[in-house]
Short mmCIF file of N, CA and C in Angstrom, two decimals:
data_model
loop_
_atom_site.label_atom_id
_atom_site.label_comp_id
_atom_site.label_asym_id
_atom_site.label_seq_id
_atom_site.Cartn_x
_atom_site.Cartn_y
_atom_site.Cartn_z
N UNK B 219 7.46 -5.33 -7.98
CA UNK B 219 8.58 -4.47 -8.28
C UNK B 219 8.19 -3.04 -7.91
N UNK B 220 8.47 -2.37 -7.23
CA UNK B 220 8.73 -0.76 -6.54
C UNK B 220 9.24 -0.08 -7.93
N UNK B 221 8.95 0.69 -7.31
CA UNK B 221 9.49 1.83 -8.71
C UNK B 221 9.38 3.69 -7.78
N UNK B 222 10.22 4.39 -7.47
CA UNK B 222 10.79 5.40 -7.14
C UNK B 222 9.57 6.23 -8.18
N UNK B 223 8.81 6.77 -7.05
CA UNK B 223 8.19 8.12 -7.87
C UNK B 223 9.36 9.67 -8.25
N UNK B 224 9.09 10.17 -9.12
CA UNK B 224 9.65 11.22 -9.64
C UNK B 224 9.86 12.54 -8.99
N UNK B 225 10.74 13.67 -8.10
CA UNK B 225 10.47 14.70 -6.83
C UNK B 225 10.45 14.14 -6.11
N UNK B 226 10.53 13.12 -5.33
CA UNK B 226 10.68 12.46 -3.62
C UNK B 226 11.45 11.53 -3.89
N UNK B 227 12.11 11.38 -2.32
CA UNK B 227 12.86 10.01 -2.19
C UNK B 227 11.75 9.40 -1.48
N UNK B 228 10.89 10.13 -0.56
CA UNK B 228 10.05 9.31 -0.15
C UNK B 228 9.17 8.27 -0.51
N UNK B 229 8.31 8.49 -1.29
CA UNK B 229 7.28 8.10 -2.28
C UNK B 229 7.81 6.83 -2.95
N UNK B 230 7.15 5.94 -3.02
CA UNK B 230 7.54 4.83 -4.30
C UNK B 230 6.26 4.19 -4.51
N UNK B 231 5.88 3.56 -5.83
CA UNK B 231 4.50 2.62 -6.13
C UNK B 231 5.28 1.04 -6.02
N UNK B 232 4.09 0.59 -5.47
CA UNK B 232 4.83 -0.62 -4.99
C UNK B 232 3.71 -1.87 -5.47
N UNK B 233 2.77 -1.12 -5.85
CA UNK B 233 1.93 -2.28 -6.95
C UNK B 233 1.37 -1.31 -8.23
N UNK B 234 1.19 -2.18 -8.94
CA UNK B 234 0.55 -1.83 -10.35
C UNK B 234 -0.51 -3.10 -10.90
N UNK B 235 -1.52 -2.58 -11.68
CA UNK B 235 -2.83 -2.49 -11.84
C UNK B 235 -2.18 -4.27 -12.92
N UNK B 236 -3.01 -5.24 -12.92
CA UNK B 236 -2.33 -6.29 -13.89
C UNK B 236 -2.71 -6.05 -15.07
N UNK B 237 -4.06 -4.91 -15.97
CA UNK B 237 -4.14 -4.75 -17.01
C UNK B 237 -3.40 -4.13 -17.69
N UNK B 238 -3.56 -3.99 -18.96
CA UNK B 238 -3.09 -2.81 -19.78
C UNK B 238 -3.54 -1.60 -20.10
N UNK B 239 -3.37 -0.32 -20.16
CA UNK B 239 -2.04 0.00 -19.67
C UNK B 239 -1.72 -0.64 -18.02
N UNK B 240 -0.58 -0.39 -17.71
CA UNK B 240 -0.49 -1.23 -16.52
C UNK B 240 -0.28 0.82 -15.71
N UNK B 241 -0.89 0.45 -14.39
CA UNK B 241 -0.95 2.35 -13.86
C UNK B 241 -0.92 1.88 -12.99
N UNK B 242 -0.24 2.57 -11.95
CA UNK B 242 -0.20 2.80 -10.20
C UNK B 242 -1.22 2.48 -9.30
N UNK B 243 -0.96 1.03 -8.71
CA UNK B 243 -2.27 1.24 -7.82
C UNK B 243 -2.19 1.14 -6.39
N UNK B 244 -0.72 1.39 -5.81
CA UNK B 244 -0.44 1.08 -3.73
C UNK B 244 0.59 1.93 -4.00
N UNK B 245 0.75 3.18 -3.83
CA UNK B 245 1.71 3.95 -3.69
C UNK B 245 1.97 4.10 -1.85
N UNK B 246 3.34 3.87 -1.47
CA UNK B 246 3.68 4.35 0.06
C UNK B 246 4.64 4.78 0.38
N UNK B 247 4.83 5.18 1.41
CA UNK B 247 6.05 6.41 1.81
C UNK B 247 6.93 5.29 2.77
N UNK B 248 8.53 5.54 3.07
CA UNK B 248 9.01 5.09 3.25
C UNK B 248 10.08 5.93 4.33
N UNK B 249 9.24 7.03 4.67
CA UNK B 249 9.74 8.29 5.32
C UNK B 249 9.66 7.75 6.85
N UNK B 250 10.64 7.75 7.87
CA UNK B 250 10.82 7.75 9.41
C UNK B 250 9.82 8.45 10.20
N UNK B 251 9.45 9.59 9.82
CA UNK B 251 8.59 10.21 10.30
C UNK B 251 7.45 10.34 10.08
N UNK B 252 7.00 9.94 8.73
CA UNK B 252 5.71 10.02 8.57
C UNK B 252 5.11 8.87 7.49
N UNK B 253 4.49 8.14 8.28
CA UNK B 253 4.14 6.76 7.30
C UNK B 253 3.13 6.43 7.06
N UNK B 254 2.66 6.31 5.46
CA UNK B 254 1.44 6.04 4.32
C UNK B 254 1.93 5.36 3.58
N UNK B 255 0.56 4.90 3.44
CA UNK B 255 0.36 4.12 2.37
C UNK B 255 -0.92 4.45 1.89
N UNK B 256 -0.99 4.56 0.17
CA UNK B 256 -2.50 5.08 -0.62
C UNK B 256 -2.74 3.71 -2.02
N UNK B 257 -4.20 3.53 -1.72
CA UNK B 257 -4.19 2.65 -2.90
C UNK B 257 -5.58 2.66 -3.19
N UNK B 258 -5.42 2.78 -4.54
CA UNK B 258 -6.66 2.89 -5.31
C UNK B 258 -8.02 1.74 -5.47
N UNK B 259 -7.44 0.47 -5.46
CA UNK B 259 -8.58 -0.27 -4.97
C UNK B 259 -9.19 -0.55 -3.70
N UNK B 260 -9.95 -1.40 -3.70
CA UNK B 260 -11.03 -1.71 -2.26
C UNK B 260 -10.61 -2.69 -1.46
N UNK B 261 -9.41 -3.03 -0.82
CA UNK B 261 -9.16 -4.26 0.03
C UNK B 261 -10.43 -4.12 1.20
N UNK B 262 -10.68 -3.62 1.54
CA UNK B 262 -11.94 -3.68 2.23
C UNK B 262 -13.43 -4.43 1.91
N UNK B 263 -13.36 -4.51 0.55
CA UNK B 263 -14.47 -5.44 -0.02
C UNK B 263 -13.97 -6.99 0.13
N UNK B 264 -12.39 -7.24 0.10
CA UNK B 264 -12.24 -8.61 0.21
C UNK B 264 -11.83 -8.96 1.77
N UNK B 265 -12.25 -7.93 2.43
CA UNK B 265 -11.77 -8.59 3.45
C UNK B 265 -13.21 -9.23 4.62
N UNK B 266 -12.78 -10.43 5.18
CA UNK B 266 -13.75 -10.87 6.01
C UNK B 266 -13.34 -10.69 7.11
N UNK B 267 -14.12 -10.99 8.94
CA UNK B 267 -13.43 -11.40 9.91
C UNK B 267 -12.66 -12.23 10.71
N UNK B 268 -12.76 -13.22 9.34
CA UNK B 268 -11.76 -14.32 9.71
C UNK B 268 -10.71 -14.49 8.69
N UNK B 269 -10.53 -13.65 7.48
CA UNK B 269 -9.94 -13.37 6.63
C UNK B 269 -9.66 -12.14 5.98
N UNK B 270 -8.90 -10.90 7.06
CA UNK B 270 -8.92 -9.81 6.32
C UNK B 270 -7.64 -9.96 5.47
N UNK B 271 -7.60 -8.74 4.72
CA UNK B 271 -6.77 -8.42 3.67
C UNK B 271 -5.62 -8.83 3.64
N UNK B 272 -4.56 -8.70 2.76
CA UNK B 272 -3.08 -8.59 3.49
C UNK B 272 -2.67 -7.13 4.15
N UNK B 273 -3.39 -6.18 2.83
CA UNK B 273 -2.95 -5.26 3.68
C UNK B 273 -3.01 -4.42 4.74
N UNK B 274 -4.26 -4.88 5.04
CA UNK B 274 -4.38 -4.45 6.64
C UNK B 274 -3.54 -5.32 8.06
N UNK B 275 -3.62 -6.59 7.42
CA UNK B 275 -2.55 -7.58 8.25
C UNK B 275 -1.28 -6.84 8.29
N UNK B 276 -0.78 -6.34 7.44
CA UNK B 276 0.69 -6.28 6.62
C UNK B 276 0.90 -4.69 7.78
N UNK B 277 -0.79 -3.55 7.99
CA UNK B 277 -0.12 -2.25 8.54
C UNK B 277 -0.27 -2.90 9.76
N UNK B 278 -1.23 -3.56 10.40
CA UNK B 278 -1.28 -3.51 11.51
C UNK B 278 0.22 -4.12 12.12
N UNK B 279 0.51 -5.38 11.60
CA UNK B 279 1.79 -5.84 11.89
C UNK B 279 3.04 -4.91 11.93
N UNK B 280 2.64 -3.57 10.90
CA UNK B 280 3.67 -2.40 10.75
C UNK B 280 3.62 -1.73 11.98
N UNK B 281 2.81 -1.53 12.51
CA UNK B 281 2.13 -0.77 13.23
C UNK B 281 2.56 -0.75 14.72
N UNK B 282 1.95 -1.92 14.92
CA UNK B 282 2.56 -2.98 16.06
C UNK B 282 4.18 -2.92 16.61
N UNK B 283 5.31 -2.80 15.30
CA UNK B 283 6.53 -3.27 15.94
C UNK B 283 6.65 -1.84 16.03
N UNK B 284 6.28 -0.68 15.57
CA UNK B 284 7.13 0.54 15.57
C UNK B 284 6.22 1.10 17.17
N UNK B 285 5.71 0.60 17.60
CA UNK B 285 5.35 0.68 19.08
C UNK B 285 6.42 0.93 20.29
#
């Protein structure tokens, strides 16, 4: 579930942490012109070379069509 950060239309968190308190952890922009994504954990630790992340699958695939 996304949730609209507060001052931007851009901005939204688009994952949250599964503990309690539950806090922001993949915030990304959704802006035409300028596109991020920030997240507080390490997908880089789970990723292998025959199994990277999703979310590196997920930009590169982003990445790719806006070519």
């Amino acid at each position: 579930q996304s949730h609209q950060t507060s001052g931007t239309d851009s901005l939204y968190i688009s994952g949250w942490s599964a503990g309690e308190p539950r806090v922001p952890e993949i915030v990304e922009s959704n802006d035409k012109d300028w596109w991020a994504i920030g997240c507080q954990f390490h997908p880089e630790y789970k990723s292998r070379n025959s199994r990277p992340h999703p979310l590196f699958v997920g930009f590169l695939k982003g990445e790719s069509a806006n070519e």
